[in-house]
PDB file of C-alpha atoms in Angstrom:
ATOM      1  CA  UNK P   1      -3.418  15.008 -10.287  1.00 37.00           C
ATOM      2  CA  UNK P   2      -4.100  16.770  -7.084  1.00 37.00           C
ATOM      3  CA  UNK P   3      -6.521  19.854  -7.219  1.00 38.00           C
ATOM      4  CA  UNK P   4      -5.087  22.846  -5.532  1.00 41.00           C
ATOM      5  CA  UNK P   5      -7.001  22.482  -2.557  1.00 43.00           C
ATOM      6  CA  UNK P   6      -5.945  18.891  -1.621  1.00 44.00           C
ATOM      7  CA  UNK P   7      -3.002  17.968   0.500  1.00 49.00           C
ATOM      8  CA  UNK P   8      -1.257  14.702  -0.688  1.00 48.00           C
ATOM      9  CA  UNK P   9      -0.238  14.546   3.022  1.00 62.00           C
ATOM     10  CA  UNK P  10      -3.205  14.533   4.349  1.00 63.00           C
ATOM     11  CA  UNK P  11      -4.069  10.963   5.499  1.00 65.00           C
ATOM     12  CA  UNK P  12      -7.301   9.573   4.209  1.00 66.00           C
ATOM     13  CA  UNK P  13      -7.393   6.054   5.046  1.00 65.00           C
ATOM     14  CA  UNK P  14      -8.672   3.961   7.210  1.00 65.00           C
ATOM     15  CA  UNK P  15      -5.859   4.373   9.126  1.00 67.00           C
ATOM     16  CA  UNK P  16      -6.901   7.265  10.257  1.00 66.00           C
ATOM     17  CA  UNK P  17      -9.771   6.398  12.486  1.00 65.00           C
ATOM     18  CA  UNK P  18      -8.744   2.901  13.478  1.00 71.00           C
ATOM     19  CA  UNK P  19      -4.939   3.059  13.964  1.00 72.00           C
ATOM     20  CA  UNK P  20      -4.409   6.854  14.777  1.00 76.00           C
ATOM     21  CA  UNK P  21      -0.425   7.429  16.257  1.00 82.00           C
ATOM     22  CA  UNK P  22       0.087   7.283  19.866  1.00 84.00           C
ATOM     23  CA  UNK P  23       1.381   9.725  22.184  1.00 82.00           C
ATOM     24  CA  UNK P  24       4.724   7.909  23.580  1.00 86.00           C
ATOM     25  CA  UNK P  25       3.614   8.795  26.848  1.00 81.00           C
ATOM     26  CA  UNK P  26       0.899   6.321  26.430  1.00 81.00           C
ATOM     27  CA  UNK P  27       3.309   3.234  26.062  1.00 86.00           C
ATOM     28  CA  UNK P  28       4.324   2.057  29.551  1.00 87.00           C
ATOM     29  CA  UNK P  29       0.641   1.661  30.205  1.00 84.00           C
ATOM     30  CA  UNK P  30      -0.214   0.024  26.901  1.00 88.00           C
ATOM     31  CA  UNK P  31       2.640  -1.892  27.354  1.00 91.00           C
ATOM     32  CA  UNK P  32       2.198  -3.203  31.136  1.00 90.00           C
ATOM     33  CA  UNK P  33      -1.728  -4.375  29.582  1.00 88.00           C
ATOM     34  CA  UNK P  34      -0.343  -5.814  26.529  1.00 91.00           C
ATOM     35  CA  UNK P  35       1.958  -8.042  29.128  1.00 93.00           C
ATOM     36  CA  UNK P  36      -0.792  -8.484  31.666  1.00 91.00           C
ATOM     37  CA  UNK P  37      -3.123  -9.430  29.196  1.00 91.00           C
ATOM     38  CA  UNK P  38      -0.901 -12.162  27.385  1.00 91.00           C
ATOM     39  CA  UNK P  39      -0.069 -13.860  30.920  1.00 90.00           C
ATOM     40  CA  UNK P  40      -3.962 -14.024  32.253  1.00 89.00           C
ATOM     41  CA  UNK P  41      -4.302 -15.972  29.120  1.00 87.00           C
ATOM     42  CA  UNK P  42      -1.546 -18.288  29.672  1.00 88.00           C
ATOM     43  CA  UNK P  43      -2.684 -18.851  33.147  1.00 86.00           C
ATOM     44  CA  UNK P  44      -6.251 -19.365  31.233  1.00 79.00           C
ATOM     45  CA  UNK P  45      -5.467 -22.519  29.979  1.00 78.00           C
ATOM     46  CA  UNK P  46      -4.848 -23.697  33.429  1.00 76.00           C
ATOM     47  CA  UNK P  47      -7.783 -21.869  35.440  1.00 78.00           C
ATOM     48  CA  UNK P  48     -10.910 -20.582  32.996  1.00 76.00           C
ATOM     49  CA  UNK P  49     -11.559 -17.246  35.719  1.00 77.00           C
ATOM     50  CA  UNK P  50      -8.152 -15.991  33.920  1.00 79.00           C
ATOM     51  CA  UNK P  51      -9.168 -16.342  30.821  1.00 82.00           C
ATOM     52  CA  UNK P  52     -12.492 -13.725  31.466  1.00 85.00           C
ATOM     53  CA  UNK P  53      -9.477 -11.426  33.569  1.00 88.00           C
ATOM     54  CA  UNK P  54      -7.397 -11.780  30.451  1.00 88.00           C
ATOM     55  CA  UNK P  55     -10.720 -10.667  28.177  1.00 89.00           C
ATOM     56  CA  UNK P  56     -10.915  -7.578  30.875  1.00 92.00           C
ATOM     57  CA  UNK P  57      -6.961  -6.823  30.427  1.00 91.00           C
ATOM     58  CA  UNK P  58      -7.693  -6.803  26.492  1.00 92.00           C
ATOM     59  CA  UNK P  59      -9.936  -4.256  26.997  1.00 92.00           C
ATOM     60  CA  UNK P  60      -8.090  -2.023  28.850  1.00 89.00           C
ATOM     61  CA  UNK P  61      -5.214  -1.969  26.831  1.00 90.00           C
ATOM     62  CA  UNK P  62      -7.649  -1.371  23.416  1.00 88.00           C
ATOM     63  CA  UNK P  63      -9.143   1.513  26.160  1.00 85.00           C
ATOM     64  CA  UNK P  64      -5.453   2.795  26.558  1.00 84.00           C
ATOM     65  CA  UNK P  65      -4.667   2.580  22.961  1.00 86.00           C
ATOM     66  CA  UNK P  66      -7.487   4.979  21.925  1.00 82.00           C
ATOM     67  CA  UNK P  67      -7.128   7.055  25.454  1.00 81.00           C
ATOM     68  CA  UNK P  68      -3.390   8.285  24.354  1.00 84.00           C
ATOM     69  CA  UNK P  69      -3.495   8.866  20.964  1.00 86.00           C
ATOM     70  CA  UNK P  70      -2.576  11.472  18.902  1.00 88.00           C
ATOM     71  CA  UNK P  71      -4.058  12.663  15.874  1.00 87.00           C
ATOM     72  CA  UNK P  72      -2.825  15.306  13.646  1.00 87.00           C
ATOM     73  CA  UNK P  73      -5.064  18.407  13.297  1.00 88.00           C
ATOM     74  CA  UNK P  74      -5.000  21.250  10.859  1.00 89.00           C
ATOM     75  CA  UNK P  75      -4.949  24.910  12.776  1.00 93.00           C
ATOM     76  CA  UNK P  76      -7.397  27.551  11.406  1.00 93.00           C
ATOM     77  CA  UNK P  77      -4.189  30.504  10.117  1.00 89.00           C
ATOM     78  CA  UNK P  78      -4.372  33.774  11.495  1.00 88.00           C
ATOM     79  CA  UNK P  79      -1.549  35.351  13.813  1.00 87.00           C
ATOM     80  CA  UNK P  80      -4.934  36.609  15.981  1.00 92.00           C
ATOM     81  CA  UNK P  81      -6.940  33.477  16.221  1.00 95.00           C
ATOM     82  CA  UNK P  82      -7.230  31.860  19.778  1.00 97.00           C
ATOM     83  CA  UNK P  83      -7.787  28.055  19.113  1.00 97.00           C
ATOM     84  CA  UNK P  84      -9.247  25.501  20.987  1.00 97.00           C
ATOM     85  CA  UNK P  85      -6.370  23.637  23.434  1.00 96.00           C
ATOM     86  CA  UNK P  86      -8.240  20.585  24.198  1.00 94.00           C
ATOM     87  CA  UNK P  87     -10.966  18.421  22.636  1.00 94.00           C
ATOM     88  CA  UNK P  88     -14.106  18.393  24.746  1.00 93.00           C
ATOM     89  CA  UNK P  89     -17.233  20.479  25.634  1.00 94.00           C
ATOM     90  CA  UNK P  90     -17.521  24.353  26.530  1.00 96.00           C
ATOM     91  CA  UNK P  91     -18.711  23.564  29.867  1.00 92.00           C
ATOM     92  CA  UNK P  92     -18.321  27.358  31.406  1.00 92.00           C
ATOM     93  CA  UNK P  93     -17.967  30.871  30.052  1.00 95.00           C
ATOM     94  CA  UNK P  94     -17.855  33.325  33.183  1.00 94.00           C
ATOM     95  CA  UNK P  95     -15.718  36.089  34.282  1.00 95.00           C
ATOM     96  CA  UNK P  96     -12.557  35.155  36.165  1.00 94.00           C
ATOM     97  CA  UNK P  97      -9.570  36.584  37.967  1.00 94.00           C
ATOM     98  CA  UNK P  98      -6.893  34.586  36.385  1.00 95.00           C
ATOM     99  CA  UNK P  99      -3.857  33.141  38.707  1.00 92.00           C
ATOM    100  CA  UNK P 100      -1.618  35.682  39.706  1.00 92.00           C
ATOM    101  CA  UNK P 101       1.573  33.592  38.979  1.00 93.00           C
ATOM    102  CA  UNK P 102       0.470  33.702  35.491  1.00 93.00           C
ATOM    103  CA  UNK P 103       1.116  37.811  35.415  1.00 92.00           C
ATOM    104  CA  UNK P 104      -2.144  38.490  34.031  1.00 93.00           C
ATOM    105  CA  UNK P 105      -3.349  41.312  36.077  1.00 91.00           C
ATOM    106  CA  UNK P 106      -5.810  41.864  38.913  1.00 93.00           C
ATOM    107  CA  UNK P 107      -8.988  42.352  36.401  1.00 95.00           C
ATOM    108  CA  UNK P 108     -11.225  39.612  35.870  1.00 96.00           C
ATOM    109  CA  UNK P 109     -11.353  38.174  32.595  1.00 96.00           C
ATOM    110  CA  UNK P 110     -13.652  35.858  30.550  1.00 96.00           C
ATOM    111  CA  UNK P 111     -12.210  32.332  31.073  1.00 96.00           C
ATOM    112  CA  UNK P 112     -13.553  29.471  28.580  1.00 97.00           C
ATOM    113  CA  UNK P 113     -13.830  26.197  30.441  1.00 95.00           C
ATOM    114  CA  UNK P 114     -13.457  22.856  27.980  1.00 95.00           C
ATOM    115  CA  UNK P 115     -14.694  19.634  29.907  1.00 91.00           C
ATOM    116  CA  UNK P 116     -12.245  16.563  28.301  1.00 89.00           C
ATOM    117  CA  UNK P 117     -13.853  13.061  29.865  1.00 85.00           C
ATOM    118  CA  UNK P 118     -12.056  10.171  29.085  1.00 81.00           C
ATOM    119  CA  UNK P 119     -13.129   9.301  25.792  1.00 86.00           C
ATOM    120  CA  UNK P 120     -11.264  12.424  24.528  1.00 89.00           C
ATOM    121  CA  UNK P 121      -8.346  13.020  23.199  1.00 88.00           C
ATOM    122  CA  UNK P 122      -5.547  14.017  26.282  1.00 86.00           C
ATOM    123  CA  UNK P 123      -2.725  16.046  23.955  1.00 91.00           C
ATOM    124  CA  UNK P 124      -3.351  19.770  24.918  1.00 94.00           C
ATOM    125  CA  UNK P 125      -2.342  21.995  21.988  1.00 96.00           C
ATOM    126  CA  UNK P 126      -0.993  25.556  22.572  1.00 96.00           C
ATOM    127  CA  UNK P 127      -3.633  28.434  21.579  1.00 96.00           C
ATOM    128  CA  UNK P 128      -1.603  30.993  20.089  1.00 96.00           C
ATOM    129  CA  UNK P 129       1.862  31.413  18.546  1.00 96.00           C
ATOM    130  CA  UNK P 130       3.724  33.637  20.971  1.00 95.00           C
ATOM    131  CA  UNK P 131       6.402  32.874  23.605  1.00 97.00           C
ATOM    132  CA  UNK P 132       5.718  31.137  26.861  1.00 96.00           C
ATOM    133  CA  UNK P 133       6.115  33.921  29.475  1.00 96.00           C
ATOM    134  CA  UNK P 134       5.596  32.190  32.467  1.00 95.00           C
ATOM    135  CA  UNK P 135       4.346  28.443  34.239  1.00 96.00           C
ATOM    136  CA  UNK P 136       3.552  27.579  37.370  1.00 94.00           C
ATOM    137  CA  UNK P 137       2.602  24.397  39.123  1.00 91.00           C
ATOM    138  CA  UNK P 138       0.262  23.899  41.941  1.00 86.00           C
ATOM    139  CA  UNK P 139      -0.632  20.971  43.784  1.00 83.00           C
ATOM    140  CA  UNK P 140      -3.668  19.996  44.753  1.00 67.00           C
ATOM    141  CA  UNK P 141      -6.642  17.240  45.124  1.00 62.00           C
ATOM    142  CA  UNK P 142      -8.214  14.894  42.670  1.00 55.00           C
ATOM    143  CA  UNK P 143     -12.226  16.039  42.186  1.00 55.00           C
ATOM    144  CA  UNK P 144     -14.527  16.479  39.420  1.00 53.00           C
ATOM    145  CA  UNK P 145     -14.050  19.252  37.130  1.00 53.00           C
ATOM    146  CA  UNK P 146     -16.866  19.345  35.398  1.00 54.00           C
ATOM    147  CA  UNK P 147     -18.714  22.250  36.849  1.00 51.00           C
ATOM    148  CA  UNK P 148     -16.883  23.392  39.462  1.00 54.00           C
ATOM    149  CA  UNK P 149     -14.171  26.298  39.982  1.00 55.00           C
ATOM    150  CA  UNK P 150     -11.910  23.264  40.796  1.00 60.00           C
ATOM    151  CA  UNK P 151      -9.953  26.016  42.979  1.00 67.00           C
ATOM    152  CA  UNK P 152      -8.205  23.266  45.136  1.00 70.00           C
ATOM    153  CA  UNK P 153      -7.253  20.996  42.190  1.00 77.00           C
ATOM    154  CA  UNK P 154      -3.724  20.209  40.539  1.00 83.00           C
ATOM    155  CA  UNK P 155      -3.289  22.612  38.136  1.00 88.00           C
ATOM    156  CA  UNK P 156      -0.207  23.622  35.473  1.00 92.00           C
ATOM    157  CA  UNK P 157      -0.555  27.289  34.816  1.00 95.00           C
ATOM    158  CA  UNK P 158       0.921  29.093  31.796  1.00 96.00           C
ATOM    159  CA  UNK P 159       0.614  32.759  30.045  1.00 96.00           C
ATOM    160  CA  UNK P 160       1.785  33.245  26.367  1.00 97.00           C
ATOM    161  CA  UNK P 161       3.161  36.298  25.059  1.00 96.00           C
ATOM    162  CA  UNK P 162       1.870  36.850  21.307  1.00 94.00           C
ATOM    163  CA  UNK P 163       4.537  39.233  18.762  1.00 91.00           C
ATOM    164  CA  UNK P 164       1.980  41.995  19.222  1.00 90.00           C
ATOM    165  CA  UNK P 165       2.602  41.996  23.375  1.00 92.00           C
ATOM    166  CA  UNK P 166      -0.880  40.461  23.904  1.00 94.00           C
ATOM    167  CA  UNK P 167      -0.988  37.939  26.839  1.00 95.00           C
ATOM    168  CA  UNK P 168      -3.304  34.771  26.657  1.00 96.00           C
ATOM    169  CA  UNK P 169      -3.563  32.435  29.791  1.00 96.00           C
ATOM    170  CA  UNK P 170      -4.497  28.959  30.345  1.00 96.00           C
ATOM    171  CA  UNK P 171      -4.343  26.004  32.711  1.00 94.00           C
ATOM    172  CA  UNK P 172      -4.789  22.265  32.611  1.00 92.00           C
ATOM    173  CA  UNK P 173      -6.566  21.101  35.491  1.00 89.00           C
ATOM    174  CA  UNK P 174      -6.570  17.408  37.095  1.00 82.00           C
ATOM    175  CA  UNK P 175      -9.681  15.729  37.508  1.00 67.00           C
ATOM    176  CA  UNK P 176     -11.278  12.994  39.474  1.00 62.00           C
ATOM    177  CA  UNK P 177      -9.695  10.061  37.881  1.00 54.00           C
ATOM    178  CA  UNK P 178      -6.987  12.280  36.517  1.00 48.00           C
ATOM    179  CA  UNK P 179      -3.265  11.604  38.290  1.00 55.00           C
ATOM    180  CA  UNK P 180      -0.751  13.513  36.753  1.00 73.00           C
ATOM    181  CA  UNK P 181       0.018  16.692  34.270  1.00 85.00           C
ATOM    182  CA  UNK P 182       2.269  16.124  31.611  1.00 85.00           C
ATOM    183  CA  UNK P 183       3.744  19.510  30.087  1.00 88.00           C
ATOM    184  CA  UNK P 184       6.435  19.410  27.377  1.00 91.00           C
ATOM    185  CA  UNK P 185       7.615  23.183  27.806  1.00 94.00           C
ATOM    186  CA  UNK P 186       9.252  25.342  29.940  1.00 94.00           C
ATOM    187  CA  UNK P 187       9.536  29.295  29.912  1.00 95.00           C
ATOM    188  CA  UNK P 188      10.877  30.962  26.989  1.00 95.00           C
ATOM    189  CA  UNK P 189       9.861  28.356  24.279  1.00 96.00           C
ATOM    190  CA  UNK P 190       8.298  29.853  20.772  1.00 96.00           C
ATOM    191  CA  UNK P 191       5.258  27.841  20.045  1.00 95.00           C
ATOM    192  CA  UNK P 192       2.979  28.150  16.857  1.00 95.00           C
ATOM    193  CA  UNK P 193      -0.638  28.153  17.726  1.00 95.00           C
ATOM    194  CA  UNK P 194      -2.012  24.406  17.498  1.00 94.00           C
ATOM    195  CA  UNK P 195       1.493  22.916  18.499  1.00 95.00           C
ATOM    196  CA  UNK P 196       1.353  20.285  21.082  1.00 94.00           C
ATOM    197  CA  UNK P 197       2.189  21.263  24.866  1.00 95.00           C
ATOM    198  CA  UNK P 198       1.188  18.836  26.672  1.00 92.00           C
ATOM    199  CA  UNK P 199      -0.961  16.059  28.246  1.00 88.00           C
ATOM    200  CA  UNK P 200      -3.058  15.301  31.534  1.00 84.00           C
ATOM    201  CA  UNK P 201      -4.168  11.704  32.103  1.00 73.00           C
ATOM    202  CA  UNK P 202      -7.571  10.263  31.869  1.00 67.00           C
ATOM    203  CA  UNK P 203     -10.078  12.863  32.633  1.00 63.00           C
ATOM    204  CA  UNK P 204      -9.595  17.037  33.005  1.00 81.00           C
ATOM    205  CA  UNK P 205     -10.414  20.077  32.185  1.00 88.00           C
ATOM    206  CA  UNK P 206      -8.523  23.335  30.477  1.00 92.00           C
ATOM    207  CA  UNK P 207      -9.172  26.908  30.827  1.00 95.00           C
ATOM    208  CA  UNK P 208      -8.605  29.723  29.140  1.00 97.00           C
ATOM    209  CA  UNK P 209      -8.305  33.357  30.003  1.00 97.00           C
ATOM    210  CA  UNK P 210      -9.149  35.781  26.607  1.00 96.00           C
ATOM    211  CA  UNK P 211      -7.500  39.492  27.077  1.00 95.00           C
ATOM    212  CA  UNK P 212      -9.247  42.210  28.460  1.00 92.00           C
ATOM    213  CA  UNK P 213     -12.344  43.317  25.603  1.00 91.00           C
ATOM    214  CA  UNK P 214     -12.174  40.045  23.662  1.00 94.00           C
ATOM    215  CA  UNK P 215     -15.396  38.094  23.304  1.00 94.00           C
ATOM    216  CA  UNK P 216     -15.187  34.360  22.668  1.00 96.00           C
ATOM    217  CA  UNK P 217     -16.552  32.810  19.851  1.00 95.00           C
ATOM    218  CA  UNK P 218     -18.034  29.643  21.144  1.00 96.00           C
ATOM    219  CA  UNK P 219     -20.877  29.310  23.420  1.00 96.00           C
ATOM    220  CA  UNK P 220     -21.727  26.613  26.157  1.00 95.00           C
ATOM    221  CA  UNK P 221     -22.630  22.953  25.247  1.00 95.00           C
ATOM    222  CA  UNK P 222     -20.492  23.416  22.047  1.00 96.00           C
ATOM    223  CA  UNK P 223     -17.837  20.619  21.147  1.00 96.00           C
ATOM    224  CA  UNK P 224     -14.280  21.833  21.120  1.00 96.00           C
ATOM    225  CA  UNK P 225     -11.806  20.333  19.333  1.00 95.00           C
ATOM    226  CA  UNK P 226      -8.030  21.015  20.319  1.00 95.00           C
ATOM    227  CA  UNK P 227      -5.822  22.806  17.813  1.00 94.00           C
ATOM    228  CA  UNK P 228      -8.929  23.417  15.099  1.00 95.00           C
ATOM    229  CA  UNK P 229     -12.018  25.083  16.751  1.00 97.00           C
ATOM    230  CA  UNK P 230     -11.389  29.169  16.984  1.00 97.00           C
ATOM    231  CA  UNK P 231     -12.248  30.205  20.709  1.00 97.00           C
ATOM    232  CA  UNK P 232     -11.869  34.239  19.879  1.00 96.00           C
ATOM    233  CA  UNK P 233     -10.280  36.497  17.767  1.00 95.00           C
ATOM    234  CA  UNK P 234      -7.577  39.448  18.696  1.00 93.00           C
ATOM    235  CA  UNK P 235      -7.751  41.183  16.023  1.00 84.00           C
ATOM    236  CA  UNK P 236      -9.186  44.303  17.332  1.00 64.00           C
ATOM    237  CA  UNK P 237      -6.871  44.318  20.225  1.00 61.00           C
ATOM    238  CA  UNK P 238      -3.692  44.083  17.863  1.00 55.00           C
ATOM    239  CA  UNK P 239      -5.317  46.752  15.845  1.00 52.00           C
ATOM    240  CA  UNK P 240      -5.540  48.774  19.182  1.00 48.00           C
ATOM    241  CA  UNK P 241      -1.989  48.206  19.921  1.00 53.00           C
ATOM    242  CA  UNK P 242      -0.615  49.149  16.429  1.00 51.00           C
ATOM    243  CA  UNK P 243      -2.540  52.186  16.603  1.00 51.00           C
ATOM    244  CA  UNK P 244      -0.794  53.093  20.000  1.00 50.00           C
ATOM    245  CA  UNK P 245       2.332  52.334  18.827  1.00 51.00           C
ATOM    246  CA  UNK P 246       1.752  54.451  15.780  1.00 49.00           C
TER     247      UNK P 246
END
């Protein structure tokens, strides 16, 4: 018999680390390897240099595997928890003005930087249950992310609405080897904090913008894991709001 605090759903195999689902974005690419890879050793038995191109091809479509996949996380529960929206380290906590399309004011705001490299996982999970109030794209170049403003990068930008009228901001950014933003939602959509919004590919960065007052919970160097590690807490904020209200 289960004890109460285990979850007969929860998936404790090997499984788990070795075979963990895929994003279906991921399967063109692990498909066009899989392909490439079987050919180069065809042509192998005729010329040996394919057979070291088809060991090279294996290995990128292994690398492509693990880059798109897609565990399942458990979300910390609390309507006024920010959570984590990418796996990766806190490379920057500073004071920023966040976008303007994003209808966040004109105040600066602290803005939590999470460095993903390649070897993390790419599905970008929403950070709090609320209603997507507004997204904007923006074009832009291809350079490193890592600790830079990035100001001149690709970018998706979105805002979220909480029940309690709080806004929280946040963009993906597109890195150096990163070549395209992924986003699953549009303006208007309900999300639950820790639900999956989208994806960049190979290499980024995501920021987040807390509310005016709120002080993060994580510090720099720490490791940040999407849809699990608690960024900040609104709690007092809602309490300030309710008290208005009131």
């Amino acid at each position: 018999m289960n004890s109460k605090n285990e979850d007969p759903t929860v998936d404790l195999s090997w499984k788990r680390y070795i075979l963990p689902p895929v994003h279906k974005e991921g399967y063109p690419f692990i498909f066009c390897f899989g392909i490439a890879t079987i050919l180069l050793f065809m042509m192998g038995q005729v010329f040996f240099l394919f057979s070291w191109l088809g060991y090279l091809s294996l290995l990128l479509t292994i690398f492509t595997f693990y880059f798109f996949r897609n565990p399942e996380r458990v979300t910390p529960q609390g309507e006024s928890l920010i959570i984590a929206p990418a796996d990766g380290i806190v490379s920057n906590i500073v004071e920023k003005v966040p976008p303007s399309e994003i209808d966040m004011g004109t105040d600066p705001l602290i803005r939590i930087s999470i460095f993903m490299s390649v070897f993390n996982v790419h599905v970008n999970r929403c950070p709090v249950s609320g209603t997507i109030h507004k997204i904007n794209y923006r074009p832009g170049k291809f350079i490193s992310v890592q600790d830079k403003d990035s100001e001149d990068n690709e970018r998706e930008e979105y805002s979220v609405i909480t029940k309690n009228g709080i806004k929280v901001g946040f963009v993906q950014i597109a890195g150096l080897v990163a070549r395209r933003i992924v986003s699953f939602v549009k303006e208007g959509d309900s999300l639950i904090a820790g639900e999956r919004f989208g994806l960049i590919r190979f290499g980024s960065r995501l920021d987040v913008y807390l509310p005016k007052g709120i002080v993060p919970k994580v510090v720099l160097g720490q490791v940040a894991v999407a849809g699990e590690t608690v960024l900040a807490d609104l709690k007092g904020q809602q309490e300030a709001i309710r008290g208005e209200k009131q």
